[in-house]
Amino acid sequence: MFDRNPYLALGLQPGCTISEIKKSYKQLSLLHHPDRPGGDPEKFLEVVEAYKSLLTKTRDDADSVTGEEVEKPVTKEFDSKEVFEKFFAENNPFQNLGYDNVNFGSRRETVNVEVPLVCTLKEIYHGVTKRVKVSMKDGKTKVVDVVVKAGTEYGTTVHVIKTIEEGESDTSFIVTEDKDDKIFLRKGSDLIYTHKMNMNDCLKNTFIRVPTLNDEVIVIPVQKLKYQRVIPCRGLPRAENPKLFGNMIVQFKLT
């Protein structure tokens, strides 16, 4: 049963006609279809479910369906491919793009596999697209592009391979810290850099060079021994807004 607002999913208002439901479904299902460039499988399934739900809901509404034949509720296993093909009279609108035998994402039980995707702090700083080889159930491999946006937090799921063949596992990519990154310590969007100094340097005015992830070097004066210095906006991009940056926190360690 569709557990979200089907009117909202199709951009309609209560009391809409069957013609309006079908028109909205046609536009949105083609827009979000997973075999269309930029398509969204989750939104596609949501649109299909909303379409079926509204047809069932308005079947006995005389004001909405007078004079129009309404599809009967389907009681067998939900299959978005069947709904899509039935609506388009079994004509695949994506055939001219080379999709001659597509599967439209039936809702079946699948096993989710989480794969760690190791990223350096420099990759997190700039954002990166990694080409990853994934093993499929049939023993074959598939190469996919996994896009990690600038500022992505560790532990974030950044890409999911949706089921293409029945019984094939979904694969989630989890952004993981590169343990070999030893220059900086990450704390949210802030970076902590530890600078080693001897006592003589601490007792006199001096300058230190602080590295950054964009290959610049910041020169800051050290006049008194302090536990740390904060350099604003020299950390990582913020995940919620990559145009904003965290701070660089310079800590001092006596040697």
XYZ file of C-alpha atoms in Angstrom:
255
model
C 0.000 0.000 0.000
C 1.297 3.472 -0.914
C 2.065 5.146 2.438
C 2.848 8.654 1.193
C 0.556 11.342 -0.211
C -0.128 10.218 -3.813
C -1.445 13.662 -4.764
C 1.840 15.243 -3.681
C 3.858 12.618 -5.568
C 2.011 13.435 -8.817
C 1.678 17.185 -8.185
C -2.129 17.022 -8.155
C -4.986 18.189 -5.947
C -7.825 16.082 -4.449
C -10.735 15.913 -6.864
C -8.507 15.672 -9.942
C -9.807 13.740 -12.929
C -8.526 10.473 -14.324
C -7.242 12.373 -17.356
C -5.180 14.637 -15.109
C -3.823 11.634 -13.207
C -2.758 9.916 -16.426
C -1.246 13.092 -17.857
C 0.820 13.729 -14.729
C 1.907 10.075 -14.544
C 3.054 10.088 -18.162
C 5.176 13.209 -17.684
C 6.720 12.220 -14.349
C 7.355 8.553 -15.148
C 9.290 9.543 -18.259
C 11.156 12.244 -16.327
C 12.296 9.942 -13.506
C 12.622 6.669 -15.393
C 15.879 4.896 -14.344
C 16.922 4.325 -17.974
C 16.698 8.021 -18.756
C 19.886 10.080 -18.227
C 19.469 11.716 -14.830
C 16.560 9.437 -13.916
C 15.783 8.609 -10.298
C 14.666 5.004 -9.571
C 13.213 5.886 -6.164
C 11.110 8.752 -7.531
C 10.067 6.585 -10.484
C 8.720 3.878 -8.162
C 7.001 6.544 -6.067
C 5.275 7.961 -9.153
C 4.125 4.501 -10.291
C 2.745 3.666 -6.849
C 0.983 7.022 -6.587
C -0.575 6.499 -10.028
C -1.945 3.078 -9.069
C -3.124 4.384 -5.707
C -5.053 7.311 -7.184
C -6.688 5.153 -9.858
C -7.924 2.819 -7.139
C -8.998 5.704 -4.892
C -11.018 7.466 -7.597
C -12.569 4.339 -9.135
C -15.905 4.870 -7.352
C -15.819 8.664 -7.371
C -18.527 9.550 -9.866
C -17.493 13.207 -10.024
C -13.970 12.270 -11.071
C -14.403 9.297 -13.350
C -17.730 9.693 -15.096
C -17.515 8.321 -18.603
C -13.956 7.030 -18.241
C -12.817 3.470 -17.877
C -10.685 2.987 -14.769
C -8.163 0.233 -14.264
C -9.107 -2.328 -11.613
C -6.886 -2.700 -8.549
C -4.041 -5.128 -9.057
C -3.757 -7.717 -6.294
C -0.659 -9.576 -7.466
C 2.944 -8.604 -6.693
C 3.717 -4.957 -7.461
C 5.716 -4.650 -10.671
C 6.528 -1.169 -11.932
C 7.645 -2.538 -15.296
C 4.207 -4.022 -15.920
C 2.451 -0.784 -14.928
C 4.751 1.281 -17.142
C 4.424 -1.018 -20.156
C 0.663 -1.289 -19.749
C 0.302 2.481 -19.696
C 2.475 2.900 -22.806
C 0.789 -0.048 -24.573
C 3.980 -2.130 -24.164
C 5.960 0.335 -26.275
C 9.272 1.158 -24.681
C 9.782 4.943 -25.118
C 13.509 4.479 -24.460
C 14.075 1.945 -27.229
C 15.576 4.541 -29.552
C 18.235 5.167 -26.893
C 19.408 1.589 -27.092
C 17.309 0.096 -24.279
C 15.641 -2.845 -26.036
C 15.115 -5.083 -23.044
C 14.943 -3.002 -19.891
C 13.796 -3.989 -16.443
C 11.819 -1.189 -14.830
C 12.660 -2.018 -11.240
C 10.223 -4.535 -9.805
C 9.926 -4.337 -6.048
C 11.535 -7.561 -4.886
C 13.518 -8.607 -1.872
C 17.211 -7.866 -2.367
C 20.344 -8.046 -0.275
C 22.140 -4.776 0.385
C 25.932 -4.926 0.295
C 27.942 -2.076 1.820
C 31.313 -1.416 0.193
C 33.836 0.945 1.859
C 35.062 3.748 -0.398
C 38.355 5.069 0.986
C 38.846 8.808 0.372
C 41.742 11.071 1.320
C 41.108 14.451 2.907
C 42.318 16.139 -0.283
C 39.682 14.203 -2.256
C 37.056 15.247 0.290
C 38.244 18.860 -0.015
C 37.906 19.047 -3.786
C 35.258 16.358 -4.378
C 36.082 13.313 -6.469
C 34.584 10.777 -8.878
C 35.968 7.287 -8.366
C 35.654 4.438 -10.862
C 34.901 1.318 -8.851
C 34.719 -2.282 -10.055
C 31.822 -4.176 -8.460
C 31.340 -7.947 -8.471
C 27.863 -9.062 -9.527
C 25.956 -12.157 -8.429
C 26.635 -13.968 -11.714
C 30.391 -13.630 -11.206
C 30.777 -10.788 -13.701
C 32.030 -7.334 -12.791
C 30.636 -3.889 -13.462
C 32.509 -0.567 -13.392
C 30.533 2.316 -11.901
C 31.297 5.986 -11.281
C 30.855 6.975 -7.629
C 30.593 10.725 -7.047
C 31.812 12.016 -3.685
C 30.846 15.655 -3.205
C 33.157 18.174 -1.565
C 32.830 18.157 2.207
C 31.164 14.739 2.395
C 31.180 13.340 5.931
C 32.763 9.975 6.620
C 30.135 7.258 6.903
C 27.945 8.854 4.232
C 26.305 6.654 1.603
C 27.111 8.411 -1.672
C 25.913 5.973 -4.312
C 23.650 2.959 -4.617
C 23.462 0.502 -7.524
C 19.786 -0.344 -7.846
C 18.642 -3.834 -8.732
C 18.781 -4.491 -12.477
C 18.295 -8.249 -12.597
C 16.017 -10.241 -10.325
C 17.923 -11.379 -7.254
C 20.897 -9.082 -7.866
C 22.209 -7.349 -4.755
C 22.020 -3.594 -4.208
C 25.426 -2.085 -3.467
C 25.963 0.929 -1.192
C 29.234 2.859 -1.159
C 30.199 4.200 2.256
C 32.785 7.013 2.386
C 35.632 5.823 4.636
C 38.619 7.663 6.111
C 42.053 7.047 4.619
C 44.121 6.002 7.641
C 47.331 6.995 5.843
C 46.339 10.676 6.036
C 48.617 11.740 8.879
C 49.107 15.476 8.291
C 45.639 16.594 9.381
C 43.038 15.364 11.822
C 39.445 15.967 10.782
C 36.811 17.249 13.195
C 33.616 17.834 11.237
C 34.541 20.511 8.711
C 37.507 21.702 10.795
C 41.080 20.493 10.235
C 43.587 20.113 13.067
C 47.259 20.518 12.213
C 49.908 19.780 14.852
C 53.131 21.795 14.580
C 56.163 20.587 16.511
C 58.334 23.276 18.100
C 61.339 23.271 20.447
C 61.538 25.462 23.527
C 63.967 27.940 21.956
C 61.526 28.702 19.125
C 58.749 29.187 21.652
C 60.704 31.832 23.553
C 61.366 34.076 20.587
C 59.344 35.632 17.826
C 59.211 33.338 14.840
C 57.099 32.296 11.870
C 55.746 28.896 10.991
C 54.502 27.485 7.707
C 51.119 25.735 7.773
C 50.183 23.437 4.847
C 46.672 23.325 3.392
C 44.669 20.886 1.283
C 44.645 23.218 -1.736
C 48.491 23.148 -1.839
C 48.903 26.653 -0.467
C 51.164 27.420 2.487
C 50.027 29.825 5.199
C 52.733 31.700 7.090
C 51.706 32.806 10.574
C 53.724 34.565 13.319
C 54.253 32.899 16.685
C 55.085 35.483 19.338
C 54.075 33.652 22.468
C 53.652 30.023 23.319
C 49.986 29.219 22.880
C 48.184 25.919 22.875
C 46.619 26.608 19.465
C 45.889 29.157 16.762
C 42.692 29.224 14.688
C 42.853 30.197 11.010
C 39.273 30.881 9.832
C 37.834 29.302 6.676
C 40.888 27.138 5.904
C 39.312 23.792 6.738
C 37.042 21.517 4.684
C 33.956 22.617 2.771
C 30.800 22.164 4.826
C 28.726 19.208 3.636
C 25.473 21.203 3.811
C 26.947 24.147 1.888
C 30.275 23.574 0.039
C 30.701 27.336 -0.397
C 31.322 27.640 3.340
C 34.455 26.271 5.002
C 35.474 25.136 8.449
C 38.566 26.374 10.273
C 42.187 25.304 10.379
C 43.204 24.708 14.004
C 46.960 24.818 14.513
C 48.095 23.069 17.691
C 51.637 23.283 19.053
C 53.627 20.405 20.472
C 56.904 20.865 22.284
C 59.747 18.575 21.257
